[in-house]
């Protein structure tokens, strides 16, 4: 009986610890089940090292066909849930086939790991990094343990960062000129700009600046696009007249933004737009959307 | 509809207040527990109530004030928060995360206030940021209140000189720049209100705008309170900038209010020194702006300033205030071609007041103003506008009030020209003002020229001006006016006979144009005024009044008088003329001019014979003639005889017997003049009295015949009294026996059956008898004389 019961339990407990686990920054990560856990934060080109310890349950020996650790970068489309596409896969063999009688510890190290993409949790797609330890067994199934971690990549301030300046309008109705001070903003940045009214023949009620995120997944005919409005920020109250110039100052920090992701492994893209919306007294909306690039600026280190 | 609107508004206000209070409650709780996040959340929600568009400015204000109070608490909290270590810069960012702009900006201003106080950044930078960010509110009412809030919280934090927030070298400029910018934006919003919403609600909008105007004007007040705004800064920056905004906004209400505001909030001294700039703006204002009121108030202020201290007067001269104002007014009037005449006149009136205060010695200035006014009026014709005429009266009264002297005013050559343009009614009013001024100040108008000018001025009273309908004129008013003229004539005096004569001639010339209605009022004072000249000549013993060089002889005066009185024929006013003739005759008597006196009597007699037909008037006239004639001593025997003969003749020809009787016994005095021995003709006295008795008798009989009663014995008693008089005077023809028989006659009459009782006559008679008794008892010569009379 004992044996039988043992067959449905993992034969051993696997724990993964990172070498600098105590000092490394932990960030929250939302799991599929909705729970948020704290996981360590890495960036590309870092060494990922640590220890694996395997402890047989109840002091029984564990027979195995080898122990390995994998570092996986995976993209999961929600319409194809459970089917991961690995864009990165590194393996370290930790042990040759044999038996483990007692707690055994293996150090591991992936040095200067190339992790070009950031962890991302979107509406239709997820990009994740995970360490996967496998104790392979011929029968009774292998024992597998996962450890998620988050990757964020920092970008230096762009050398070219032009302002966005544009004149738009509806003939004989509304002409405006707007300007955002940059085209590329980091996550804690502030958008400075102004809207200049060249011609106003409609009764404007108010004007908002929206930040929209456009997530597109798949490719070709299967492209699926999801747009979310992350911020709705009122810029102006009331009807301006010709010649008025309205200031813009929008702090990005309160919003949950990610960097712009362009064509990640041909699987998905995440883009950000500033949408300037004018609403007239009959609630008609006049808008102009401009893409901005969002990047992660190295925080003071 | 309207009522519903108001009720709805009350409901909305109540809802707004409720929402505000509820969020304020949560905010307080957050403040108490030092929960910054919640404090920001609930304060933003609380301020969201101010986003409403449903309230009128007045109601919105109520809501705003509540929010204002709450924001004070929040500000305290922010201050404590920074003390607890929260960075003010972080706070300044944090409040800007609010999604709605209006709450965001209120919070930003509130934190901004703490930020400035913390001095972690220069006040000017924070202020500049705030005033710039407030541009996001383009809704007029909400924008005005927000900016008003900004103005309120920043008032004590301007980087003014001497302020603890003073910055670098340009600090005043920064303070000023901030207020100016806020002012400009507020004015733009305020003006914009005019053009939003349907046209039919224009009145309502204008009302609402006027409720909000002080929010805008407050900025100018703040500007005037900035220490560092000295005259130079004011001149170089503040005023030009404010004026630029005022002119460019092209809005009637704003221009009118703000110009007035500028004038009221900045010191007089500044106005004086920047007069040119300030005045330069006026012609650029909208034609509908009530410039006259504004400019008038400016001049009023400057006038008061000038009056406040003599030390400031040189400043006025230095800046040539008058000519600048004068030019400006000229330009304004020129620029606003269709400005109603009222406006122009008001302006001139104010300018005149100004120059009278500031340059009392410069009559030419005052005259210049009047001249300009005449020029303007000349293009308009007679004034129709009631208010404009009132202004003209004010304009014309100003110099009188100032100098209290019509003589000075007469020096203003354009003064009469202005009078030309008012209607006759106003002319009269003005003339009365002038006369009253003369009366009040007892002004001496002592040359013929001035008198001429004066009468030209008051011609509205002197003659009918434009054939206006007379039946409209109130009789009492007319009398009042003419009495004033008469009084005026009496006031004209000059000790120099020559000049006085000229004055009289001038007055005469004018009053003769007055027509029959006025002459009875104006001729007598003129006559008496002339007679006064004669009297004075007689009384001036040391100088020879009719010296060789003098061309004004009494004869000339009398000739003039004669001609003057003649004018009354046409009125006709024969009784008055007669009186005046007699008066003149007496004067001629005093001047020892027999022929003249005779002539006057002749005139009087002719009048009596030809013009006076009313019996009662005849009685009065005859007594006047008798009285006057009695006092004449200039006549030779022949002339006197002629005249007395005529007079007695007239007396006997009166219509009623009693009148005849009385006139005849009065004539007795013509033959008995006390102090002239050659004029005591006792016999003719007696003849007169006897004749009177006969007439009295006839009267009795007539009465008896017609009424069956003899009537009163009054006439007899009266004659008895005459007897007694002459008896006492020593007329030998009147003796005790005659008196005795008269007494008996009366007694008999009184006892006769046909006599109707007359208590008055009885008493009269009794008194007379008592008198005789009394004289008898006196003893001495008198007693002796009366002795024979038995009573």
Coordinates of C-alpha atoms in Angstrom, one line a residue, chain A residues 203 205-206 232-241 243-249 251 253-255, chain B residues 51 92-93 96-102 104 129 132-133 135-139 142 185 188 192 196:
Chain A
X203 CA -18.1 74.4 -29.5
X205 CA -16.5 71.0 -24.3
X206 CA -13.3 69.5 -23.2
X232 CA -7.6 59.4 -19.6
X233 CA -6.2 62.8 -18.6
X234 CA -8.2 65.9 -19.0
X235 CA -6.2 68.7 -20.5
X236 CA -8.8 71.4 -21.0
X237 CA -12.2 72.4 -19.7
X238 CA -14.3 74.7 -21.7
X239 CA -14.2 76.1 -25.2
X240 CA -11.1 77.8 -26.3
X241 CA -10.9 80.5 -28.8
X243 CA -5.0 81.7 -30.4
X244 CA -5.2 79.9 -27.1
X245 CA -2.5 77.5 -26.2
X246 CA -3.1 74.8 -23.6
X247 CA -0.3 73.3 -21.7
X248 CA 0.2 69.5 -21.4
X249 CA 2.0 68.0 -18.4
X251 CA 3.2 62.3 -15.5
X253 CA 4.4 57.1 -13.3
X254 CA 0.9 56.5 -12.1
X255 CA 0.1 54.3 -15.0
Chain B
X51 CA -17.0 71.3 -12.5
X92 CA 3.7 69.1 -6.3
X93 CA 3.9 66.2 -8.7
X96 CA -0.9 66.5 -10.8
X97 CA -1.9 62.9 -11.3
X98 CA -5.5 63.8 -10.9
X99 CA -7.3 63.0 -14.0
X100 CA -9.7 65.9 -14.1
X101 CA -8.2 69.2 -14.8
X102 CA -10.2 71.5 -12.5
X104 CA -6.0 69.1 -10.4
X129 CA 4.1 77.5 -13.6
X132 CA 0.6 78.9 -17.1
X133 CA -1.1 75.7 -16.1
X135 CA -4.7 78.0 -19.1
X136 CA -6.3 74.6 -19.2
X137 CA -9.5 76.0 -17.9
X138 CA -11.1 77.8 -20.8
X139 CA -14.6 77.8 -19.4
X142 CA -14.7 78.1 -13.8
X185 CA -6.2 85.7 -18.9
X188 CA -10.0 87.3 -21.8
X192 CA -15.5 85.7 -23.8
X196 CA -21.1 82.4 -25.7

